[in-house]
C-alpha positions as a printed NumPy array, in Angstrom:
array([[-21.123,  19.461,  24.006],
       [-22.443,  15.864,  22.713],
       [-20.284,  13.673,  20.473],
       [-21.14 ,  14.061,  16.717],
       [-23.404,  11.071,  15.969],
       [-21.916,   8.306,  14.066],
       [-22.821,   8.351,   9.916],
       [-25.647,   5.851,   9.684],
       [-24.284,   1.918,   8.883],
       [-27.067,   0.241,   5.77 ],
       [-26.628,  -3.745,   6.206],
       [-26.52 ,  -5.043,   3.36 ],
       [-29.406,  -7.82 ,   2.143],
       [-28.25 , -11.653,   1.434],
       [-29.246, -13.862,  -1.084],
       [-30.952, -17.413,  -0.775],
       [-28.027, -19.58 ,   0.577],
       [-28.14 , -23.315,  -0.07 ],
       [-25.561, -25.735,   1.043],
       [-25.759, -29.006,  -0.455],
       [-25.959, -31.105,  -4.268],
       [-26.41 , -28.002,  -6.281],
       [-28.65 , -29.545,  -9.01 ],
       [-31.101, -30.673,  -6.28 ],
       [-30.797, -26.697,  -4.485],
       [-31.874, -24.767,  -7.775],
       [-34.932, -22.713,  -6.713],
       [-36.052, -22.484, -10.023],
       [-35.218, -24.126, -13.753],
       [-32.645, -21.88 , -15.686],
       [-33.15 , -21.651, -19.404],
       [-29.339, -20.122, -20.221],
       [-26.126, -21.952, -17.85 ],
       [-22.977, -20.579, -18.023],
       [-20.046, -22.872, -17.31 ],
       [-16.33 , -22.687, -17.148],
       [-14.651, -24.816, -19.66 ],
       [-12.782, -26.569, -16.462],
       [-15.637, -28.022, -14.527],
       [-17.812, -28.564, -17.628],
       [-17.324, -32.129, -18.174],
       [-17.778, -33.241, -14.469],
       [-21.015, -31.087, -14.262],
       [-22.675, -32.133, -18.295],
       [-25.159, -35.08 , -16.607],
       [-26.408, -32.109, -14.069],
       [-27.159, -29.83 , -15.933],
       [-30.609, -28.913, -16.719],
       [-32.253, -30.324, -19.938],
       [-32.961, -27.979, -22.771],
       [-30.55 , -25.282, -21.131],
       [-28.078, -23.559, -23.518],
       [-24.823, -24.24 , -22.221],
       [-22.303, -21.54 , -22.804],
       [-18.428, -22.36 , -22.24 ],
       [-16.728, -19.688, -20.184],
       [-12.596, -19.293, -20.977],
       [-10.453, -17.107, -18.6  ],
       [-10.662, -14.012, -17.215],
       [-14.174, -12.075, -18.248],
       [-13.242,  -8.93 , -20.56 ],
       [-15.859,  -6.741, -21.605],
       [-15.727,  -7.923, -25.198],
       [-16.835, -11.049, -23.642],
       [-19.557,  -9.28 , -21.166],
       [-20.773,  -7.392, -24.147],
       [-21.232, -10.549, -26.535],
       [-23.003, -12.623, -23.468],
       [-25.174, -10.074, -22.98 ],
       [-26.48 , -10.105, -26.503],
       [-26.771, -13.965, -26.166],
       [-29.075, -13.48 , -23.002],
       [-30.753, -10.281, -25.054],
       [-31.776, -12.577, -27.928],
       [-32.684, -15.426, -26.131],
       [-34.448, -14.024, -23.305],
       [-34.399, -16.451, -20.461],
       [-36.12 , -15.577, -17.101],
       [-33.385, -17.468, -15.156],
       [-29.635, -17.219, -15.767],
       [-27.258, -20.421, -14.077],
       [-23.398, -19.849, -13.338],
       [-21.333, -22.845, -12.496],
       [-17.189, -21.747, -11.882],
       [-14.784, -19.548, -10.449],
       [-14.851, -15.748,  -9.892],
       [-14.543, -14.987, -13.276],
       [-17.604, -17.16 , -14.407],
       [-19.795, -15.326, -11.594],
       [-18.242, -11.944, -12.406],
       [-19.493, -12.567, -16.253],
       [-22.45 , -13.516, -15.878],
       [-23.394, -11.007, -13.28 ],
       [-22.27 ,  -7.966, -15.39 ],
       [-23.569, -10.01 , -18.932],
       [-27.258, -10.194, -17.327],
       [-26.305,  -6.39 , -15.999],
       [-25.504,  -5.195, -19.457],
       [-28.55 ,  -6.827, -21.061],
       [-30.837,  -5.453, -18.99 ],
       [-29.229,  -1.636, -19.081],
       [-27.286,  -1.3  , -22.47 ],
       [-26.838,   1.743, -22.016],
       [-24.39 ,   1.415, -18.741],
       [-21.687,  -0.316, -21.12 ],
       [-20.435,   3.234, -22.297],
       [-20.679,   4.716, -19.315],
       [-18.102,   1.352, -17.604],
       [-15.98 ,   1.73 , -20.735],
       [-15.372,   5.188, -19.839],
       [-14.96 ,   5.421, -16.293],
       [-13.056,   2.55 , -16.228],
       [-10.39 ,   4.704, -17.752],
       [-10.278,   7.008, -15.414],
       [-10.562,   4.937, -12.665],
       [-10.534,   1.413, -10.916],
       [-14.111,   1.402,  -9.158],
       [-17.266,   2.101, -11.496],
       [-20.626,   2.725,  -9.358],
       [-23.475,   2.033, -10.837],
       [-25.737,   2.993,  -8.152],
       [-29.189,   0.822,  -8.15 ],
       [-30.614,  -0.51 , -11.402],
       [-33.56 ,  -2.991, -11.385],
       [-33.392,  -6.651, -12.548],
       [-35.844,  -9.23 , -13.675],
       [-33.801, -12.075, -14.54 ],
       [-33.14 , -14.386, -11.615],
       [-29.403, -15.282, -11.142],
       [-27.994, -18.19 ,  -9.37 ],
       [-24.512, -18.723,  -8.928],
       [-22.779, -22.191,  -7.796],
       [-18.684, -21.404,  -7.324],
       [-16.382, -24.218,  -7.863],
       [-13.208, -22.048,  -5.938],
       [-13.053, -20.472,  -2.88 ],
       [-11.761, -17.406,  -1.642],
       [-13.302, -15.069,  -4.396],
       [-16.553, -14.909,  -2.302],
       [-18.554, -13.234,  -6.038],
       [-21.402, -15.537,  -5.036],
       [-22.772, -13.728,  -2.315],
       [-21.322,  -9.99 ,  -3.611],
       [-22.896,  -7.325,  -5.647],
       [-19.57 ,  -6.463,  -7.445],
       [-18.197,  -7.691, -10.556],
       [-14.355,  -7.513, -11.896],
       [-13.588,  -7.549, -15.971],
       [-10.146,  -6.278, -17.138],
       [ -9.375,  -4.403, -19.963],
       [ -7.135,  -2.584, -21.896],
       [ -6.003,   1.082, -20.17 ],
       [ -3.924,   4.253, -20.777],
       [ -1.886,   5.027, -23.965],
       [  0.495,   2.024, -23.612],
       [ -2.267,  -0.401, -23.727],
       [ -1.559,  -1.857, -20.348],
       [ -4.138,  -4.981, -19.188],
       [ -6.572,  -3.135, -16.198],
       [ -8.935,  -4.578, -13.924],
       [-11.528,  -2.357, -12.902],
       [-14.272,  -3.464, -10.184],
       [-17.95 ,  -2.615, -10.987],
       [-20.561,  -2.417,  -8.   ],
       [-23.848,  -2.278,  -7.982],
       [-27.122,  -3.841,  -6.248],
       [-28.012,  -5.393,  -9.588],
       [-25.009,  -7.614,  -9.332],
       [-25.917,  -9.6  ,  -6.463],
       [-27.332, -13.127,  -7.109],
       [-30.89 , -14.194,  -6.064],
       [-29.603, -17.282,  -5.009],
       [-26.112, -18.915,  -3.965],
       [-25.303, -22.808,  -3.63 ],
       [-22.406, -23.904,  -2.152],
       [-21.38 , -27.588,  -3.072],
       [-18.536, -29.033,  -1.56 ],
       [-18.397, -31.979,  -4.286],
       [-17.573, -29.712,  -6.711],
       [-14.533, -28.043,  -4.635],
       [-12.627, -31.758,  -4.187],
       [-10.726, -31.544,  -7.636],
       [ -9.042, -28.441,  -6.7  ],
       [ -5.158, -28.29 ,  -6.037],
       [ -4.104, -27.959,  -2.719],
       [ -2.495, -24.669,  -3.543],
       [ -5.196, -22.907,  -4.964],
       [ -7.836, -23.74 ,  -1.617],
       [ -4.615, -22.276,   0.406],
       [ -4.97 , -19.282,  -2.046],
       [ -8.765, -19.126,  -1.589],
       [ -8.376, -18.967,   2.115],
       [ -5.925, -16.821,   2.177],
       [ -8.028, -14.202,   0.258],
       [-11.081, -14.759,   2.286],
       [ -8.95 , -14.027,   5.22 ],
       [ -7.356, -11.058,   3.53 ],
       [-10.747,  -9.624,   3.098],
       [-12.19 ,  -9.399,   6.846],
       [ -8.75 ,  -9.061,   8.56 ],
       [ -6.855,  -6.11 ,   6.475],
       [-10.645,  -3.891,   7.058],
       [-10.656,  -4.865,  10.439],
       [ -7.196,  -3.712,  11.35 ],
       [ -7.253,  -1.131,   8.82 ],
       [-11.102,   0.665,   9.073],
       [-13.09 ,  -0.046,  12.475],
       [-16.595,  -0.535,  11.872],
       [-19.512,   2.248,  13.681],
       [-20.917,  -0.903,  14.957],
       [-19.79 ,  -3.62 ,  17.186],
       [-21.502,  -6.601,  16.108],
       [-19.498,  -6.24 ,  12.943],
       [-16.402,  -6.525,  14.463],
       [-17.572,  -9.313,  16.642],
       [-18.503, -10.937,  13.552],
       [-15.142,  -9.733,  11.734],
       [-13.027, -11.337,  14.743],
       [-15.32 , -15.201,  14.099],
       [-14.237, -15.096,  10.718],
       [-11.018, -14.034,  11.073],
       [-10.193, -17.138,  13.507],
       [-12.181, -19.308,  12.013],
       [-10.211, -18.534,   8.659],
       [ -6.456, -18.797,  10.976],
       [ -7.935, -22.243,  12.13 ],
       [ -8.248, -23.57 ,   8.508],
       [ -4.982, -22.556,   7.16 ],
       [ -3.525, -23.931,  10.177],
       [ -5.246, -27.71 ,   9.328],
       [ -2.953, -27.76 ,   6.222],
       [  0.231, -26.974,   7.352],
       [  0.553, -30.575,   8.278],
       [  0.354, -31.212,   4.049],
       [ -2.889, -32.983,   4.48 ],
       [ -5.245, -33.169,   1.391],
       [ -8.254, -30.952,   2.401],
       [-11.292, -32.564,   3.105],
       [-14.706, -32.103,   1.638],
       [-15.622, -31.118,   5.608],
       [-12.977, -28.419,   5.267],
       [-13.214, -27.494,   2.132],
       [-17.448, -26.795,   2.786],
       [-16.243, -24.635,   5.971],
       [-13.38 , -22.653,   3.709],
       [-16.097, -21.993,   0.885],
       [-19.04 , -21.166,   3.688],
       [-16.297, -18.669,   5.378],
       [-15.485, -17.305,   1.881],
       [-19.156, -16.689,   1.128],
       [-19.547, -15.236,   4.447],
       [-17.325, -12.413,   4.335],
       [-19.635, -10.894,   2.129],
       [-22.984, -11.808,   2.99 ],
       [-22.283, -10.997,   6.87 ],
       [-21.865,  -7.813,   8.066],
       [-18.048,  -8.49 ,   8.955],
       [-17.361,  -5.266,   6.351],
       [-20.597,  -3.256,   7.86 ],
       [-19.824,   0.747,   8.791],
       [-16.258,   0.693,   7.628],
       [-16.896,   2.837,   4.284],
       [-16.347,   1.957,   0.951],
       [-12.924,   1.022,   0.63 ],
       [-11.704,  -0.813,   3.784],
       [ -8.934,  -2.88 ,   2.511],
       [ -5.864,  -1.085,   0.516],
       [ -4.626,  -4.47 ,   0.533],
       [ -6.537,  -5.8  ,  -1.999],
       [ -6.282,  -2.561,  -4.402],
       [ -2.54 ,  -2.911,  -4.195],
       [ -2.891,  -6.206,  -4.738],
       [ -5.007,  -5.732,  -7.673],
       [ -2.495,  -3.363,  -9.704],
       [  0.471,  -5.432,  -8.321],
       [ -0.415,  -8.46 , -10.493],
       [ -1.109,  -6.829, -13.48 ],
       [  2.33 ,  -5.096, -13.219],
       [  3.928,  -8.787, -12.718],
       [  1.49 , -10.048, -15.16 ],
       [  0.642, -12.973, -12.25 ],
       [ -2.312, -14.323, -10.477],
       [ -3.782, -11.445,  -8.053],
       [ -3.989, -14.039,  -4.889],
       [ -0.351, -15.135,  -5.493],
       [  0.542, -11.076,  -5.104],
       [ -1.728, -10.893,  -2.39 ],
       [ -0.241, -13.503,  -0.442],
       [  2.762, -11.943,  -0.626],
       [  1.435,  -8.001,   0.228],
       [  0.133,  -9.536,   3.408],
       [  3.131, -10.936,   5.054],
       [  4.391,  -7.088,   4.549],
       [  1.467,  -5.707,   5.677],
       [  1.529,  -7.36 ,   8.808],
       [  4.979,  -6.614,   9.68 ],
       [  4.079,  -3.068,   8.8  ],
       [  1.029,  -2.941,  10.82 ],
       [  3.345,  -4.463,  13.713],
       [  5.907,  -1.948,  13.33 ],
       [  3.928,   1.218,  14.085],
       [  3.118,   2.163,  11.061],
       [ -0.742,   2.935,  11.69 ],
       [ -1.532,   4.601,   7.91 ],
       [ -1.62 ,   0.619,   7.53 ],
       [ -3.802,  -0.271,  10.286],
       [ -3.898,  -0.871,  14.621],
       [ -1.487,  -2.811,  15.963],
       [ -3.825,  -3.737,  18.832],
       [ -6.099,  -4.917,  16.834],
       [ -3.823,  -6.958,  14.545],
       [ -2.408,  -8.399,  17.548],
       [ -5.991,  -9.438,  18.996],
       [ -6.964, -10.677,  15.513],
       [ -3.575, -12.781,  15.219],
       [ -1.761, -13.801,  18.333],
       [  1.182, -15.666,  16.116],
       [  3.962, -13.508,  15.152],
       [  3.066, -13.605,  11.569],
       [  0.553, -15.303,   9.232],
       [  4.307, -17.592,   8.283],
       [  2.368, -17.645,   4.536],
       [  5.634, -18.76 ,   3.402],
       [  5.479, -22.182,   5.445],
       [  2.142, -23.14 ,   3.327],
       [  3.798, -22.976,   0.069],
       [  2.963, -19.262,  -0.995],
       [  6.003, -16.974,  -2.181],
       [  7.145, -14.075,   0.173],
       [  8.598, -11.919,  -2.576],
       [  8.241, -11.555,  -6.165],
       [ 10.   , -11.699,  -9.514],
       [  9.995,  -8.586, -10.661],
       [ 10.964,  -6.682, -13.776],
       [ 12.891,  -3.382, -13.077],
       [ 10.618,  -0.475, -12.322],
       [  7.774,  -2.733, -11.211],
       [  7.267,  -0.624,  -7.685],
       [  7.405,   2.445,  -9.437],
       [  4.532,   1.67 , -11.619],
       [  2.856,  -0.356,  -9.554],
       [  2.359,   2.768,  -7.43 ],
       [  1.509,   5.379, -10.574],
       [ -0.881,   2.755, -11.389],
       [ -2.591,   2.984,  -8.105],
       [ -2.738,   6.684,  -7.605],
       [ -4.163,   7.12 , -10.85 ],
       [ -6.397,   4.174, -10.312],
       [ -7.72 ,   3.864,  -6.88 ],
       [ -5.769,   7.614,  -5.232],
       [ -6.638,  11.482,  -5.954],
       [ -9.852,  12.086,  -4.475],
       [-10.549,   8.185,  -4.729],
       [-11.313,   6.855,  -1.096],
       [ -9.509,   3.303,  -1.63 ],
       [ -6.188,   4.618,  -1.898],
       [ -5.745,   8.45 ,  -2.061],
       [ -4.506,   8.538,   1.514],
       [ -1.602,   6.631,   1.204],
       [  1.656,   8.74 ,   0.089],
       [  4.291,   7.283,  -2.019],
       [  6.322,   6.205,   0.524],
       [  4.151,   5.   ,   2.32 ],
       [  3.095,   2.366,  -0.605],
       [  6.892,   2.232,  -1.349],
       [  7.366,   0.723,   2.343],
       [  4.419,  -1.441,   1.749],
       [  6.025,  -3.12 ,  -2.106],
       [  9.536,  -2.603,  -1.898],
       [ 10.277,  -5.682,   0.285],
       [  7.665,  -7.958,  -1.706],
       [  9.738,  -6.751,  -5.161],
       [ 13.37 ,  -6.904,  -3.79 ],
       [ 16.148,  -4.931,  -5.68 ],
       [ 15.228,  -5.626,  -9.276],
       [ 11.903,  -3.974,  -8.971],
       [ 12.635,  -1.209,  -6.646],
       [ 13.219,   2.812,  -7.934],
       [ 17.033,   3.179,  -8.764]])
């Protein structure tokens, strides 16, 4: 009797990619730029003349989405510019969603109660999108998701639901090291740490049907250990590094590194996810800390979590030692914290949910306990 056949693996399409001065890589002239309020001054002289410039503040919420959208609705533009972090990509990808479908802004509303991941299948697009990231680590440039939080549930708890979609990926992507200099050292050791998080926690955790993915999944992965490991010395990052973090970053999506391992290969991050808005902290700062664990886990036996074999050909060291680049091992915690942290994820991401419905409460429990010591452990 044959094997059964192996579910078919879709790659997914990239985007234009340009690496260099992004005001000289812009394919085409956008009429609407959206720019967070921290790199707006050191980007002004670049921008495009005649543009509306629109300040972006914070996290995107879907007040916010909604009222961009109607800015893009009115105005019309055939070519929408992002300049900033995740959260500047993540608006302006769901604004120019929203204003082109109005009628899927109900339907995110809703399911985001019910749940963290809101599919929206494909939609068409005319507007071109270009997105120029001034972090690394979030990768949004080259991804066809978007994240927005929210209020959820009766207490009126802060949420952060992910929203995928092909509509959501860019057109085109520049990568500009200039604009990645004036970034604290702590927050490019964040960004690589989350790139990292992303291809080694599916690799371990979800084998791929194809091999070149984990070929590509095993690059990345060392080429991400290699970085990390140039700043343990304290040195300032250089714009060579900092080009190579932010290409890596970028390429963790746009590869095929998470090719043929389903739709939610990395608990890690969905943990992570409901983790920081229980702490009420930045989600790479919990992450950081979830991955030390999840190592030692992985290490231990405990295969729910992922292959030890495979962690061990992925990372030789004994542990990703997180703690010697300046990121925090364990948490403050309020009392309770694991205990919702893990009702928020099975109502979330669990149930029949294929991110985390797997995973019992222990399970999780052996995963956050450590990270939240005794104050935020069950009594």
């Amino acid at each position: 009797m044959s094997a059964p056949a192996a579910p078919p693996v879709l790659l997914p399409p990239a985007s234009g990619l340009c690496v260099g001065p992004w005001a000289s890589c812009l394919t085409r002239r956008p009429e609407l730029v959206l720019v967070d309020d921290a790199v707006r001054e050191d980007v002004a002289s670049a921008l495009p003349a005649g543009a509306r410039v629109v300040a972006v503040h914070g996290t995107a919420d879907l007040p916010t989405v909604r009222s961009t959208a109607e800015a893009i609705e009115k105005q019309d533009p055939s070519g929408v510019l992002a300049v900033g972090g995740g959260a500047t990509m993540d608006l302006a990808k769901l604004a120019l969603l929203l204003a082109e479908h109005p009628g899927t802004a109900p339907r995110i509303e809703r399911t985001s109660q019910r749940c963290g991941l809101v599919s929206l299948g494909r939609l068409p697009r005319r507007r071109h999108l270009t997105l120029v990231p001034t972090t690394t680590g979030t990768g949004s440039e080259s991804s066809a998701g978007a994240c927005f939080d929210h209020p959820w549930g009766a207490d009126g708890e802060r949420a952060r639901s992910l929203v995928a979609s092909p509509a959501l990926a860019a057109d085109h992507a520049v990568i500009d090291p200039a604009l990645l200099t004036t970034l604290p050292d702590r927050l490019v050791i964040e960004g690589l740490v989350e790139a990292l998080s992303r291809v080694l926690a599916p690799a371990v955790t979800t084998p791929s049907a194809l091999e070149p993915c984990e070929w590509e999944a095993e690059a990345l992965a060392a080429h991400l250990l290699a970085l990390l490991d140039r700043l343990r010395s304290g040195r300032c990052p250089t714009e060579e590094l900092l080009r190579a973090a932010a290409l890596a970053s970028s390429l963790t999506h746009r590869g095929s590194s998470l090719a043929g391992r389903g739709s939610a290969p990395s608990p890690v991050w969905f943990v992570a996810t409901e983790l920081s808005m229980v702490l009420g902290t930045r989600k790479n700062v919990a992450l950081a800390a979830l991955l030390e664990q999840w190592v030692a886990l992985v290490r231990a036996g405990h295969e729910e979590w992922g292959d030890a074999e495979r962690l061990n050909r992925l990372l030789p060291s004994a542990s990703l030692d997180l703690g010697g680049l300046g990121l925090p091992t364990a948490l403050d915690a309020p009392p309770h914290a694991l205990e919702r942290t893990t009702d928020r994820l099975r109502a979330r991401w669990g149930g029949r949910l294929p991110m985390m419905g797997r995973f019992a409460p222990e399970q999780l429990d052996r995963l956050l306990a450590p990270v939240l010591g005794e104050a935020g452990s069950r009594d």
